[in-house]
XYZ file of C-alpha atoms in Angstrom:
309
model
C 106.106 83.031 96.560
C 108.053 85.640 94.636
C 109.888 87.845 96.580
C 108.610 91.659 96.584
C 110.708 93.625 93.804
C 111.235 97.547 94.346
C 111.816 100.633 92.382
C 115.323 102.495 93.268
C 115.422 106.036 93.352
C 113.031 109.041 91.644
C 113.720 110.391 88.246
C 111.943 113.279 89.004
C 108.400 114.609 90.103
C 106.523 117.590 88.762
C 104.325 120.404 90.345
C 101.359 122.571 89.095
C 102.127 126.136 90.055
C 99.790 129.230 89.798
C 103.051 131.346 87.987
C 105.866 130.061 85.892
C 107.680 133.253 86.674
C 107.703 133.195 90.644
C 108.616 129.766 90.740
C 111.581 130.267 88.155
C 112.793 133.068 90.683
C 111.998 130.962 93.977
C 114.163 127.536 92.667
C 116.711 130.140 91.064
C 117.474 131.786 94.362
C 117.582 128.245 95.604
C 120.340 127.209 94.149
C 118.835 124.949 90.932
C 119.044 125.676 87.537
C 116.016 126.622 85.919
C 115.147 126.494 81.900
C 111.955 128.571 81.159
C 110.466 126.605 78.082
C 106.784 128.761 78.440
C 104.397 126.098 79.243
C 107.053 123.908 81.319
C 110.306 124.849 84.154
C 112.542 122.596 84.183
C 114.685 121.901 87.730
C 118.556 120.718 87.620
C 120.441 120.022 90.206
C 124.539 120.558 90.383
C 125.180 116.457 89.369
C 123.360 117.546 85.779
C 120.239 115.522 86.473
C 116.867 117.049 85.330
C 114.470 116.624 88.918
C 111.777 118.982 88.523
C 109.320 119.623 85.934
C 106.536 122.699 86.958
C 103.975 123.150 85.383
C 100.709 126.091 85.323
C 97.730 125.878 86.771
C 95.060 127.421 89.093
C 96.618 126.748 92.497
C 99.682 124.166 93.159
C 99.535 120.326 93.862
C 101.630 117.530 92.655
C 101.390 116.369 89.245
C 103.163 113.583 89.290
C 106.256 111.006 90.906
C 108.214 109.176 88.096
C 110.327 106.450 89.564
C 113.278 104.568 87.876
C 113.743 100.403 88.205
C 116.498 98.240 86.927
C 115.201 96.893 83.545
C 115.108 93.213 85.224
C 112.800 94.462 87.570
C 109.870 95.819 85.312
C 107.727 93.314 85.002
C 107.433 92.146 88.485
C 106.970 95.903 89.228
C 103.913 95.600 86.337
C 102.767 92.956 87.744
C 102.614 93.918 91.589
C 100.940 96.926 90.580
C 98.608 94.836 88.730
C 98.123 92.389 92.046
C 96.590 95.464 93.938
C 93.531 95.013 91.452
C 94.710 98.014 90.003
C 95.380 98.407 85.738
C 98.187 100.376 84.902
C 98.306 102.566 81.947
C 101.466 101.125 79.463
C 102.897 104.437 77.370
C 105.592 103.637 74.701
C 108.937 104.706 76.217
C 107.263 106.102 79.721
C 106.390 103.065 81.629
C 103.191 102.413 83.030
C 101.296 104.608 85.087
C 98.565 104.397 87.921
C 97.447 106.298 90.678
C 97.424 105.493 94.504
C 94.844 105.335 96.697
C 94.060 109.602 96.982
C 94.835 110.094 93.206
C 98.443 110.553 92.953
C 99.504 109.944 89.400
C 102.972 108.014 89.862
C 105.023 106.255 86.839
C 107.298 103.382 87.140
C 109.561 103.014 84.165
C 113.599 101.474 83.212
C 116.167 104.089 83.893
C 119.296 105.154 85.551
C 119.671 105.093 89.393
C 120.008 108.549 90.409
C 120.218 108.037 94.821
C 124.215 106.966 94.886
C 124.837 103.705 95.763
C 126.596 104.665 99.120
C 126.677 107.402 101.225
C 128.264 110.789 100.140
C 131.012 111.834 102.476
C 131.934 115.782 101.370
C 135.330 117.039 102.139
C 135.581 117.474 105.848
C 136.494 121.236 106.775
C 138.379 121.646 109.982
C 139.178 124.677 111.736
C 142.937 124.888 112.660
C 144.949 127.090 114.853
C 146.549 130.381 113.650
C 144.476 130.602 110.461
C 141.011 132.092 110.072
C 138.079 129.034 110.331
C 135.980 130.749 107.811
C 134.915 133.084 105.441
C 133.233 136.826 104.972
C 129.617 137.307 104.353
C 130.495 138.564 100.890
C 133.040 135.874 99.994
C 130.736 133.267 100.860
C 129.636 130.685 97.160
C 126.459 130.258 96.498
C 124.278 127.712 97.547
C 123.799 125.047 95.104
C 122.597 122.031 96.011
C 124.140 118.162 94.349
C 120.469 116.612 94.044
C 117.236 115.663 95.120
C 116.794 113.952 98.517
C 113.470 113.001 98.698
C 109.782 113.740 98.642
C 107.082 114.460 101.275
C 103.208 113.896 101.344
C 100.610 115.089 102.931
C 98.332 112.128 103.128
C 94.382 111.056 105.297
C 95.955 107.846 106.373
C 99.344 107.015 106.688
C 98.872 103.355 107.293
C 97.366 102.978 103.995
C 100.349 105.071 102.146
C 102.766 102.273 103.593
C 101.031 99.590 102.858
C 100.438 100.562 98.838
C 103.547 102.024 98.291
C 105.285 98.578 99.782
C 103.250 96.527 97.624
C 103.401 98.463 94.365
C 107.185 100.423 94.627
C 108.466 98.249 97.284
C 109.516 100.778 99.351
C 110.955 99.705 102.769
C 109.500 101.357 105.839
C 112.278 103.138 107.789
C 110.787 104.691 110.733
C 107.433 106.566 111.950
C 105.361 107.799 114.579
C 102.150 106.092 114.995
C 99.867 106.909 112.540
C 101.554 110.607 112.221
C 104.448 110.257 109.979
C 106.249 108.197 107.855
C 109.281 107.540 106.295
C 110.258 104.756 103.554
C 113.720 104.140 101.600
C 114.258 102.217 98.714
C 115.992 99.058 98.516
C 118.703 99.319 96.492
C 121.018 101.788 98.520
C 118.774 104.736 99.439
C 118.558 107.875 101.661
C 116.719 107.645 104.920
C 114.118 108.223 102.818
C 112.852 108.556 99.236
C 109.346 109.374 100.094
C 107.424 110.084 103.324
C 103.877 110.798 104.469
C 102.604 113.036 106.987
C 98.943 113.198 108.559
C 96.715 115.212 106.658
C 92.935 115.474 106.300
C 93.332 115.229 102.713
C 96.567 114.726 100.043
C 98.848 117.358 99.374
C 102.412 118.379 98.370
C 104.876 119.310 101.098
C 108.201 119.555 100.413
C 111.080 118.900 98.168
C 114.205 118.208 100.005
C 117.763 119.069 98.170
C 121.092 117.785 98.926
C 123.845 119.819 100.188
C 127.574 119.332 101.640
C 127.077 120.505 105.412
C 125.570 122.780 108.061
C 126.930 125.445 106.948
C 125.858 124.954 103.338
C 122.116 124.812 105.120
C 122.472 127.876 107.050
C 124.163 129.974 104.580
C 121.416 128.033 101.622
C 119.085 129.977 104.898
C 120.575 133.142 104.406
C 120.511 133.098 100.410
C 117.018 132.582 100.346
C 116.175 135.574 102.746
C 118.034 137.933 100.970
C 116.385 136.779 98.154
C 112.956 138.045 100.000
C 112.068 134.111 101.486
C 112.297 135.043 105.128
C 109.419 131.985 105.917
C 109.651 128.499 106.630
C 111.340 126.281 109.582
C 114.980 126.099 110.531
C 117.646 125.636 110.893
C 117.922 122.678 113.342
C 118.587 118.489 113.108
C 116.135 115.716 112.301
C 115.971 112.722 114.708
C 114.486 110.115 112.165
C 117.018 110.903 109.122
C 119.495 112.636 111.218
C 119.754 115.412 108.478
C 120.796 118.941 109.724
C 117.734 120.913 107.629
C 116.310 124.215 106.730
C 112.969 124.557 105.032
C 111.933 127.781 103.233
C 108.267 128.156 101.957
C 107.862 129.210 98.444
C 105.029 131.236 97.243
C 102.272 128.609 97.263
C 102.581 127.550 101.127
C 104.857 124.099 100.407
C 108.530 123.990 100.908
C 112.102 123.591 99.329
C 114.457 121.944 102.326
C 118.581 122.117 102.375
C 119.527 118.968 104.009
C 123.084 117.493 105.073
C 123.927 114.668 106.568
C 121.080 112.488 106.024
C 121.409 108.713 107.328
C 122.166 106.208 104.217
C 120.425 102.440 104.057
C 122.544 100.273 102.321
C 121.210 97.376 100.167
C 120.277 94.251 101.359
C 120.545 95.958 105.379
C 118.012 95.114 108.100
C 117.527 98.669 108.954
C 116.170 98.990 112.598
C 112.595 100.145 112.169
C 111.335 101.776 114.938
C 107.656 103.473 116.093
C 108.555 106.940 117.594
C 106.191 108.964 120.001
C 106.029 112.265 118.470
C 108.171 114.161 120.321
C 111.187 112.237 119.536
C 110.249 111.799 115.494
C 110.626 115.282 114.184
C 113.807 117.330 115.261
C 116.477 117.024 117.600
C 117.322 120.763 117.805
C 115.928 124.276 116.204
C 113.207 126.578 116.528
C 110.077 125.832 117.823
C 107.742 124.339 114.585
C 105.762 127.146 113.114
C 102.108 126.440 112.706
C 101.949 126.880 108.820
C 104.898 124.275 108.329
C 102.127 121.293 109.383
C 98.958 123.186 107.454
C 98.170 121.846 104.118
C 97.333 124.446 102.018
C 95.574 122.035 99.461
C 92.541 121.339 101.731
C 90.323 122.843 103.758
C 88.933 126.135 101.317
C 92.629 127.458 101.113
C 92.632 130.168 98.572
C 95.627 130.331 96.291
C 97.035 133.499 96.516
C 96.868 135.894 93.028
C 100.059 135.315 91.715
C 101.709 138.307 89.735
């Protein structure tokens, strides 16, 4: 039997949006660096690496996932996909691309491996005695975050997001809570996770989640993006599954951009201990209480897009 090959890290996704504009303010005041090109924004993170494509439309949903594999890897990746009973498009220089089962376009294609092949230990700032452990309000850099984490999905059944995405991408399962959540890594040296799925009555985008170099970073990423008039979203606190210290701040079409530090690292070729959660113990350690528009998915049930400006 051959053995199960596996994508290694995103090369980026891309959103519909209802306004260019807001979202080029919104991922500015994130931290990311934005190029307006008038039908297209562009997202870069600090390492240089393009993550982000947005594009217009009526009311926001993803577009699309586009994954990177080592060139060796291709064709069993072609032909897994092709197992599933499923017939991938084939696009000169893209890939191939297919859809899973609740329409999401994703594209597998050669490239560079953009998760780092081990974990990223930052520069470890220690408070000392007889000098000052910090900084001023106003001396304080701004928030800028190294690159994209991962990805997370609403989805109608999270047993059936595991299952395709291990038998197309094979992605690894890390952890999850019954049928609730989800998390999967890829194989090849990976985050926590690359992609994860939460219970939905429907598909839908729900957040983005950005690297940065520690708590602080999150909490002061926090305060950036309320002075910059994006007071909503869920934070700041610590993940159990992931162990990443996190802040999530909405943007303008209910889904969410997340600072995250910390975040556990699968190596390659490690049995990671998969475990099944009960809810309480699968979301955060410590933080606020969960607000009830961080778990609504504003893609479903006769949301109205609000009239952007």
């Amino acid at each position: 039997m051959t053995q199960t090959r596996g994508v290694h890290s995103i090369d980026h996704f891309a959103l519909f949006v209802p306004s260019l504009a807001e979202a080029e303010y919104f991922y500015r005041s994130f931290g990311l660096i934005t190029e307006n090109k008038e039908t297209e924004l562009t997202l870069t993170a600090g390492d240089g690496h393009l993550w982000a494509k947005i594009y217009p439309a009526e009311c926001k949903s993803l577009a699309y996932i586009s994954f990177n594999c080592y060139p060796q890897d291709y064709e069993f990746l072609l032909h897994q996909v092709r197992a599933c009973g499923i017939q991938p498009e084939i696009v000169p220089h893209e890939g191939f691309w297919f859809s899973d089962p609740e329409g999401n376009r994703l594209n597998i294609k050669p490239g560079e491996k953009t998760i780092p092949d081990t974990k990223r230990i930052p520069p470890t700032r220690v408070s000392v005695a007889d000098k000052r452990g910090t900084v001023t309000r106003d001396a304080v850099d701004k928030v800028e975050p190294h690159r994209l984490s991962h990805l997370l999905l609403f989805t109608a059944d999270v047993p059936r997001a595991i299952a395709f995405y291990q038998q197309t991408l094979g992605l690894n399962l890390s952890d999850f809570s019954q049928d609730i959540i989800a998390f999967m890594h890829a194989r090849h040296g990976c985050d926590h996770h690359l992609v994860a799925f939460a219970k939905s009555s429907g598909k839908g985008f729900h957040h983005a989640a950005w690297e940065v170099d520690s708590i602080d970073e999150v909490g002061n990423g926090a305060t950036q993006m309320a002075a910059a008039g994006f007071k909503d979203g869920w934070g700041t606190g610590r993940h159990c599954l992931g162990s990443n210290y996190f802040h999530y701040v909405r943007d303008p079409w209910g889904s969410f951009c997340e600072y995250s530090a910390d975040i556990d690292f699968i190596s390659a070729n490690i049995n990671w201990p998969t475990g099944d959660f009960l809810p309480e113990n699968s979301l955060y350690l410590w933080g606020p209480d969960v607000p009830a528009y961080f778990i609504h998915n504003t893609e479903i049930d006769g949301y109205k897009c609000p009239v952007s400006s």
